[in-house]
mmCIF file of C-alpha atoms in Angstrom:
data_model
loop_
_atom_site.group_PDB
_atom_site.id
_atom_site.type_symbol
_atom_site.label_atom_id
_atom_site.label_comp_id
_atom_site.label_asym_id
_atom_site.label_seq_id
_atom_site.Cartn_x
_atom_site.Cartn_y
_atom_site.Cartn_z
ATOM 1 C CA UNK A 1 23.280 49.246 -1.060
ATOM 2 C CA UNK A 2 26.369 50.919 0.816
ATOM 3 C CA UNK A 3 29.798 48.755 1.324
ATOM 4 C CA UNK A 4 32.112 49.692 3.549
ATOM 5 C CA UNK A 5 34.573 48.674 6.547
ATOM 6 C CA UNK A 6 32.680 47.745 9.246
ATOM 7 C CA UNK A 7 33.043 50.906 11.059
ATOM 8 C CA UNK A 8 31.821 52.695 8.951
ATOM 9 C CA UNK A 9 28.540 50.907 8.360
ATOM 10 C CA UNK A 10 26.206 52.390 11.034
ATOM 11 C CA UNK A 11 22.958 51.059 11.648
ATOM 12 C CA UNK A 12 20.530 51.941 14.351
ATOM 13 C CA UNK A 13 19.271 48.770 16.405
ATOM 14 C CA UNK A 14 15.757 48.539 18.416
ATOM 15 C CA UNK A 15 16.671 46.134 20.282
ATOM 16 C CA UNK A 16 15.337 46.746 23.803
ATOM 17 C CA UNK A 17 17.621 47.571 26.788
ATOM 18 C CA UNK A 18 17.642 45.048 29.866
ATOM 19 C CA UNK A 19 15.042 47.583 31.950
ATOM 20 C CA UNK A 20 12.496 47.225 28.526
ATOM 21 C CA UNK A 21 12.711 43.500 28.349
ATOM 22 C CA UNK A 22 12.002 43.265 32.512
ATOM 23 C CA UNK A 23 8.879 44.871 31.648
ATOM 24 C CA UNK A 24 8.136 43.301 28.782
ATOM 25 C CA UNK A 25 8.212 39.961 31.034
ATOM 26 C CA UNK A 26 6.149 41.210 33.486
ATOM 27 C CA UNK A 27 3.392 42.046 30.947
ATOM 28 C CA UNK A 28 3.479 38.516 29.438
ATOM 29 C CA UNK A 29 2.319 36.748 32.484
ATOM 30 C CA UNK A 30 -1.376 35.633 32.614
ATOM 31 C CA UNK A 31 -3.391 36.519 35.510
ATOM 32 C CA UNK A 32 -5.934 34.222 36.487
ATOM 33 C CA UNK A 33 -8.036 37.234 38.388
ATOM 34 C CA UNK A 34 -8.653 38.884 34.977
ATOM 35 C CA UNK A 35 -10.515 35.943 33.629
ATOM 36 C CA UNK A 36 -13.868 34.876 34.601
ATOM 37 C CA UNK A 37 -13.951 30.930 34.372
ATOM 38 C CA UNK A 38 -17.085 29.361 34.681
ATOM 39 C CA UNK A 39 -17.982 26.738 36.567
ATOM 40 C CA UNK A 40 -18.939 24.638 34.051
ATOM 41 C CA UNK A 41 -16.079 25.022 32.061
ATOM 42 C CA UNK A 42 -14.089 23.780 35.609
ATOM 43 C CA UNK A 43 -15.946 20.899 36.147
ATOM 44 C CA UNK A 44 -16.839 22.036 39.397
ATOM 45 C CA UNK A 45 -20.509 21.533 38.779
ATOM 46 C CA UNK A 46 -20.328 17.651 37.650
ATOM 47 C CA UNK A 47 -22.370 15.474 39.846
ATOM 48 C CA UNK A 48 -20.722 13.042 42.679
ATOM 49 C CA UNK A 49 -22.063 10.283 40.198
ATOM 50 C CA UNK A 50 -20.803 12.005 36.804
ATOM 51 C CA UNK A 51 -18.027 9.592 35.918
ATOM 52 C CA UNK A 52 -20.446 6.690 37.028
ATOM 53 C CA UNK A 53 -23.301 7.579 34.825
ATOM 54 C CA UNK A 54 -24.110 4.736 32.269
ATOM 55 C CA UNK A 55 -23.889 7.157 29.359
ATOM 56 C CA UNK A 56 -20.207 8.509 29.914
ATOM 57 C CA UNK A 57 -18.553 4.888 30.719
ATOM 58 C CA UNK A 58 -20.133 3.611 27.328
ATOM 59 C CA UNK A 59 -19.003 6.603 25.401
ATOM 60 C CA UNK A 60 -16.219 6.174 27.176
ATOM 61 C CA UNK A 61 -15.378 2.976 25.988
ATOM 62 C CA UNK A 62 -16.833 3.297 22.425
ATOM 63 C CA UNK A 63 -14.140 6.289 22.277
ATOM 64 C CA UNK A 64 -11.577 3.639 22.999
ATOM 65 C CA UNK A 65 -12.862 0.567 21.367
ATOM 66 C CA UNK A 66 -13.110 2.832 18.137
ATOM 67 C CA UNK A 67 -9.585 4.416 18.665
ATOM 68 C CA UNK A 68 -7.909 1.041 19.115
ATOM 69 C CA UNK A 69 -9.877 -0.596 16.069
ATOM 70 C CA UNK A 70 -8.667 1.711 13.428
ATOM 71 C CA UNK A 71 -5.160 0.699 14.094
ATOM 72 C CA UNK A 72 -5.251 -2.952 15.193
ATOM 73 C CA UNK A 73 -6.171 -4.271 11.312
ATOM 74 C CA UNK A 74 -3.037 -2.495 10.218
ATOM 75 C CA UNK A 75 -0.752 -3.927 12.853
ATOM 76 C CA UNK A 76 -1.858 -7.305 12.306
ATOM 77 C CA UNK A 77 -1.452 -7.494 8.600
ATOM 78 C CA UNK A 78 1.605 -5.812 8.653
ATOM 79 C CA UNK A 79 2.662 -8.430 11.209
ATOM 80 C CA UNK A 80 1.208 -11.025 9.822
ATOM 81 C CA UNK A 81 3.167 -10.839 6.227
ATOM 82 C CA UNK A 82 5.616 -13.550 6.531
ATOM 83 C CA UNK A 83 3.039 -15.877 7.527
ATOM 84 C CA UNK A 84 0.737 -14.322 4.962
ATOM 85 C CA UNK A 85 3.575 -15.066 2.443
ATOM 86 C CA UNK A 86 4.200 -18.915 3.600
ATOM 87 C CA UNK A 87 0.257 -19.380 3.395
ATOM 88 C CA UNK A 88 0.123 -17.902 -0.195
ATOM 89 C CA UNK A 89 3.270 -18.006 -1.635
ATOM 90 C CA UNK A 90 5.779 -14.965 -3.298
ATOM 91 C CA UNK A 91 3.052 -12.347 -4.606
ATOM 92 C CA UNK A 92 3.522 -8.900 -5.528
ATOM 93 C CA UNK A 93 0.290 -8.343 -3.899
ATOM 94 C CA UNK A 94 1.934 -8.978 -0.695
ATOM 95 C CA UNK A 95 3.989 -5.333 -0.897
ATOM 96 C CA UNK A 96 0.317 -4.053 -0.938
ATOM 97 C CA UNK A 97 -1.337 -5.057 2.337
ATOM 98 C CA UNK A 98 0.284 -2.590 4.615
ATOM 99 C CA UNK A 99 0.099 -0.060 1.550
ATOM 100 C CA UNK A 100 -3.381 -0.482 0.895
ATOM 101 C CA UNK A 101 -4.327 0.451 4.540
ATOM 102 C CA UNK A 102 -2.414 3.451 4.593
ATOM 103 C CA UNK A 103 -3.084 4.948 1.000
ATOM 104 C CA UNK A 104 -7.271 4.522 1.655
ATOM 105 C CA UNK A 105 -6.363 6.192 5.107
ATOM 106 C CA UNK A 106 -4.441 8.830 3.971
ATOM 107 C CA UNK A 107 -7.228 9.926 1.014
ATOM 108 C CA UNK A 108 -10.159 8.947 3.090
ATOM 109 C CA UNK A 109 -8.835 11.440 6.115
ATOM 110 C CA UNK A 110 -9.217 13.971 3.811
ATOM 111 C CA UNK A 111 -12.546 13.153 2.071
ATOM 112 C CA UNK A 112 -14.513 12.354 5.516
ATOM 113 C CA UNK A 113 -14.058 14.628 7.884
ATOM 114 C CA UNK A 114 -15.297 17.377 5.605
ATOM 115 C CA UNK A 115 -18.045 14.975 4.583
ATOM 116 C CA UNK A 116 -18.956 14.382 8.044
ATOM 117 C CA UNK A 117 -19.064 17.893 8.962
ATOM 118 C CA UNK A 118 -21.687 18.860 6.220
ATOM 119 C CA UNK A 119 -23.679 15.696 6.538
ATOM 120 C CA UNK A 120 -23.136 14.399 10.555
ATOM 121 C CA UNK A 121 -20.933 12.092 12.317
ATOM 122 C CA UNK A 122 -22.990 9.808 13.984
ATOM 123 C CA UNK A 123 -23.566 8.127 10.845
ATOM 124 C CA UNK A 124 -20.431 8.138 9.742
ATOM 125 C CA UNK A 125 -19.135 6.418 12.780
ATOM 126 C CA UNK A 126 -21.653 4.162 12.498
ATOM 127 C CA UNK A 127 -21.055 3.397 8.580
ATOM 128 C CA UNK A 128 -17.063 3.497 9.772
ATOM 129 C CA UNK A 129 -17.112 0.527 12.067
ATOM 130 C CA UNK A 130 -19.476 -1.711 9.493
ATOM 131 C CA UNK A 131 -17.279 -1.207 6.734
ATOM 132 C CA UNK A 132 -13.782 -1.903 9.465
ATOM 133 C CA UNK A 133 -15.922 -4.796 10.598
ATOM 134 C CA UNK A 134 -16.282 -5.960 6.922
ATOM 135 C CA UNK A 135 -13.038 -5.568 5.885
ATOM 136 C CA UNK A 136 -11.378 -7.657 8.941
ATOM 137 C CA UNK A 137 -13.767 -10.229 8.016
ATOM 138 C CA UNK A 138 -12.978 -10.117 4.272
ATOM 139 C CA UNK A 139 -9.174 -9.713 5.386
ATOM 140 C CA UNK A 140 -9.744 -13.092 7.562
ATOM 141 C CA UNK A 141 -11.444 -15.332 5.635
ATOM 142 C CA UNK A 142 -9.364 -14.662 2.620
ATOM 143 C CA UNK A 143 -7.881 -17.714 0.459
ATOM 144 C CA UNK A 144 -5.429 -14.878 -1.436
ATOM 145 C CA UNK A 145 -3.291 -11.812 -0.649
ATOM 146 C CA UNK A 146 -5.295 -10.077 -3.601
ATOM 147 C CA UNK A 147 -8.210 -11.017 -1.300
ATOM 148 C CA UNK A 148 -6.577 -9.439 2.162
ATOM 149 C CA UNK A 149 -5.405 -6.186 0.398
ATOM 150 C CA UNK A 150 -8.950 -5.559 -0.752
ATOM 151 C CA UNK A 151 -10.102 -6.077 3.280
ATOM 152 C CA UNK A 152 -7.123 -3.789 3.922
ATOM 153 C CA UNK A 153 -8.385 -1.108 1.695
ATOM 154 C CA UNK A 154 -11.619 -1.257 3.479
ATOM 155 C CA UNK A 155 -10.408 -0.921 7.185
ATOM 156 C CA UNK A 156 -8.130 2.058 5.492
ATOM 157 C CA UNK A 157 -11.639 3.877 4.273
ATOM 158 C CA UNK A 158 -12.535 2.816 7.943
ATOM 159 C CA UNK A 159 -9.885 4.279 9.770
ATOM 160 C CA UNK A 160 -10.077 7.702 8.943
ATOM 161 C CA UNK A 161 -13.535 8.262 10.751
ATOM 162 C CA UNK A 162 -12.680 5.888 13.524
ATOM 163 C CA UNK A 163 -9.151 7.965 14.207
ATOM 164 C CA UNK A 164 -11.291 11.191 14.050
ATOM 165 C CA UNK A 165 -13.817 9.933 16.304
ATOM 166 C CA UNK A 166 -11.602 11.291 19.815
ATOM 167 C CA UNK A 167 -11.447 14.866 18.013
ATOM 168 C CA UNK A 168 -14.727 14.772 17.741
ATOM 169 C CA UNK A 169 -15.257 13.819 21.468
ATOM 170 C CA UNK A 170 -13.427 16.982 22.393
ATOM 171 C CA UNK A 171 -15.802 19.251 20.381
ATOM 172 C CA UNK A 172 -18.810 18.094 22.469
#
Protein backbone atom coordinates (compact mmCIF):
# COMPACT_ATOMS: atom_id res chain seq x y z
CA UNK A 1 0.00 0.00 0.00
CA UNK A 2 1.61 3.55 -0.84
CA UNK A 3 0.46 6.81 1.33
CA UNK A 4 1.07 9.91 0.23
CA UNK A 5 -0.30 13.62 -0.47
CA UNK A 6 -2.68 13.46 -2.92
CA UNK A 7 -0.50 14.59 -5.64
CA UNK A 8 1.55 12.38 -5.43
CA UNK A 9 -0.71 9.35 -5.60
CA UNK A 10 -1.09 8.70 -9.37
CA UNK A 11 -3.40 6.31 -10.65
CA UNK A 12 -4.35 5.63 -14.20
CA UNK A 13 -8.28 5.76 -14.82
CA UNK A 14 -10.24 3.83 -17.80
CA UNK A 15 -12.82 5.68 -17.67
CA UNK A 16 -14.01 6.37 -21.23
CA UNK A 17 -13.80 9.84 -22.87
CA UNK A 18 -17.20 11.57 -24.00
CA UNK A 19 -16.50 10.35 -27.94
CA UNK A 20 -16.20 6.41 -26.31
CA UNK A 21 -19.35 6.64 -24.31
CA UNK A 22 -21.36 8.23 -27.68
CA UNK A 23 -20.49 5.06 -29.17
CA UNK A 24 -20.97 2.99 -26.59
CA UNK A 25 -24.75 4.36 -26.68
CA UNK A 26 -25.17 3.84 -30.05
CA UNK A 27 -24.23 0.13 -29.75
CA UNK A 28 -26.72 -0.45 -26.89
CA UNK A 29 -29.78 0.23 -28.88
CA UNK A 30 -31.84 -2.80 -30.10
CA UNK A 31 -32.74 -3.03 -33.61
CA UNK A 32 -35.84 -4.59 -34.40
CA UNK A 33 -34.51 -5.50 -38.21
CA UNK A 34 -31.92 -7.88 -36.68
CA UNK A 35 -34.50 -10.05 -35.09
CA UNK A 36 -36.75 -12.36 -36.81
CA UNK A 37 -40.15 -12.39 -34.80
CA UNK A 38 -42.52 -14.84 -35.69
CA UNK A 39 -45.81 -14.51 -36.28
CA UNK A 40 -46.95 -16.56 -33.80
CA UNK A 41 -45.05 -15.18 -31.19
CA UNK A 42 -46.96 -11.58 -32.41
CA UNK A 43 -50.22 -12.76 -32.28
CA UNK A 44 -50.72 -11.87 -35.69
CA UNK A 45 -51.94 -15.29 -36.61
CA UNK A 46 -54.87 -15.58 -33.84
CA UNK A 47 -58.20 -16.08 -35.38
CA UNK A 48 -60.98 -13.10 -35.64
CA UNK A 49 -62.82 -15.43 -33.05
CA UNK A 50 -59.64 -16.20 -30.73
CA UNK A 51 -60.65 -14.21 -27.67
CA UNK A 52 -64.30 -15.57 -28.22
CA UNK A 53 -63.47 -19.19 -28.24
CA UNK A 54 -65.21 -21.11 -25.31
CA UNK A 55 -61.89 -22.54 -24.15
CA UNK A 56 -59.89 -19.17 -23.57
CA UNK A 57 -62.93 -17.20 -21.73
CA UNK A 58 -63.18 -20.27 -19.25
CA UNK A 59 -59.49 -20.44 -18.70
CA UNK A 60 -59.78 -17.12 -18.61
CA UNK A 61 -61.90 -16.90 -15.81
CA UNK A 62 -60.64 -20.02 -13.91
CA UNK A 63 -57.21 -17.92 -14.02
CA UNK A 64 -59.10 -15.26 -12.17
CA UNK A 65 -61.53 -17.09 -10.04
CA UNK A 66 -58.36 -19.08 -8.77
CA UNK A 67 -56.19 -15.87 -8.36
CA UNK A 68 -58.87 -14.07 -6.35
CA UNK A 69 -59.68 -17.28 -4.14
CA UNK A 70 -56.29 -17.72 -2.69
CA UNK A 71 -56.46 -14.35 -1.15
CA UNK A 72 -60.12 -13.71 -0.29
CA UNK A 73 -60.04 -16.47 2.87
CA UNK A 74 -57.18 -14.45 4.25
CA UNK A 75 -58.82 -11.07 3.95
CA UNK A 76 -61.89 -12.16 5.48
CA UNK A 77 -60.52 -13.75 8.56
CA UNK A 78 -58.21 -11.19 9.08
CA UNK A 79 -61.20 -8.85 8.86
CA UNK A 80 -63.35 -10.71 10.49
CA UNK A 81 -61.26 -10.93 14.01
CA UNK A 82 -63.07 -8.59 16.15
CA UNK A 83 -66.22 -10.16 15.35
CA UNK A 84 -64.51 -13.53 15.54
CA UNK A 85 -63.40 -12.40 19.07
CA UNK A 86 -67.06 -11.11 20.29
CA UNK A 87 -68.48 -14.56 18.91
CA UNK A 88 -65.83 -16.61 20.88
CA UNK A 89 -64.49 -14.68 23.42
CA UNK A 90 -60.48 -13.54 24.36
CA UNK A 91 -58.43 -16.65 22.90
CA UNK A 92 -54.91 -16.87 22.17
CA UNK A 93 -55.95 -18.79 19.23
CA UNK A 94 -57.29 -15.68 17.83
CA UNK A 95 -53.43 -14.18 17.17
CA UNK A 96 -53.31 -17.38 14.96
CA UNK A 97 -55.92 -17.03 12.21
CA UNK A 98 -54.18 -14.56 10.03
CA UNK A 99 -50.82 -16.42 11.08
CA UNK A 100 -51.91 -19.71 10.22
CA UNK A 101 -52.76 -18.64 6.59
CA UNK A 102 -49.61 -17.10 5.98
CA UNK A 103 -47.09 -19.61 7.70
CA UNK A 104 -48.89 -22.81 5.54
CA UNK A 105 -48.50 -20.30 2.53
CA UNK A 106 -45.20 -19.36 3.00
CA UNK A 107 -43.87 -23.33 3.48
CA UNK A 108 -46.35 -24.69 1.06
CA UNK A 109 -44.96 -22.08 -1.83
CA UNK A 110 -41.95 -23.71 -1.45
CA UNK A 111 -42.93 -27.42 -1.22
CA UNK A 112 -45.50 -27.26 -4.34
CA UNK A 113 -44.29 -25.72 -7.01
CA UNK A 114 -41.34 -28.08 -7.13
CA UNK A 115 -43.82 -30.86 -6.44
CA UNK A 116 -45.93 -29.80 -9.20
CA UNK A 117 -43.23 -29.54 -11.61
CA UNK A 118 -42.05 -33.25 -11.15
CA UNK A 119 -45.51 -34.65 -10.78
CA UNK A 120 -48.05 -32.04 -12.97
CA UNK A 121 -50.15 -29.15 -12.23
CA UNK A 122 -53.37 -29.94 -13.33
CA UNK A 123 -53.80 -32.00 -10.41
CA UNK A 124 -52.49 -29.92 -8.18
CA UNK A 125 -54.82 -27.15 -9.09
CA UNK A 126 -57.39 -29.36 -8.93
CA UNK A 127 -56.39 -30.87 -5.33
CA UNK A 128 -55.65 -26.85 -4.50
CA UNK A 129 -59.16 -25.57 -4.86
CA UNK A 130 -60.79 -28.85 -2.89
CA UNK A 131 -58.67 -28.44 -0.06
CA UNK A 132 -59.36 -24.01 -0.24
CA UNK A 133 -62.94 -25.12 -0.69
CA UNK A 134 -62.65 -27.31 2.50
CA UNK A 135 -61.00 -25.11 4.54
CA UNK A 136 -63.55 -22.01 3.95
CA UNK A 137 -66.12 -24.43 4.81
CA UNK A 138 -64.36 -25.72 7.95
CA UNK A 139 -63.37 -21.92 8.61
CA UNK A 140 -67.35 -21.13 8.31
CA UNK A 141 -69.04 -23.50 10.08
CA UNK A 142 -66.71 -23.34 12.97
CA UNK A 143 -68.15 -23.09 16.72
CA UNK A 144 -64.24 -22.10 17.91
CA UNK A 145 -61.25 -19.99 16.81
CA UNK A 146 -59.15 -23.31 17.33
CA UNK A 147 -61.67 -24.55 14.74
CA UNK A 148 -61.17 -21.41 12.09
CA UNK A 149 -57.30 -21.46 12.40
CA UNK A 150 -57.29 -25.11 11.40
CA UNK A 151 -59.62 -23.96 8.07
CA UNK A 152 -57.03 -21.17 7.83
CA UNK A 153 -54.16 -23.52 7.68
CA UNK A 154 -55.88 -25.33 4.96
CA UNK A 155 -56.68 -22.37 2.52
CA UNK A 156 -52.77 -21.44 3.41
CA UNK A 157 -51.68 -25.13 1.91
CA UNK A 158 -54.28 -23.93 -0.77
CA UNK A 159 -52.96 -20.78 -1.67
CA UNK A 160 -49.68 -21.51 -2.75
CA UNK A 161 -50.85 -23.52 -5.93
CA UNK A 162 -53.77 -21.25 -6.53
CA UNK A 163 -51.23 -17.97 -6.46
CA UNK A 164 -48.93 -20.00 -8.83
CA UNK A 165 -51.61 -20.92 -11.07
CA UNK A 166 -51.15 -17.25 -13.39
CA UNK A 167 -47.27 -18.20 -13.65
CA UNK A 168 -48.16 -21.13 -14.86
CA UNK A 169 -50.58 -19.59 -17.47
CA UNK A 170 -47.65 -17.68 -18.86
CA UNK A 171 -45.54 -20.84 -19.47
CA UNK A 172 -48.20 -22.26 -21.84
Amino acid sequence: MVFGKPEELHVESEQPQHSQLASLTDHVAVHTETFDISDAALGNDLSAKYFRNPRFIGLLVGAVVTNNAYIIPYIYAANATPEIVAEFGESIAINWIPLAYNLCYSVSLLLFGRLADIFGRRYFVIGANALAVLGCIVSGTAHSARTIVGGQVLTGLAAAVQSSFTIWLAER
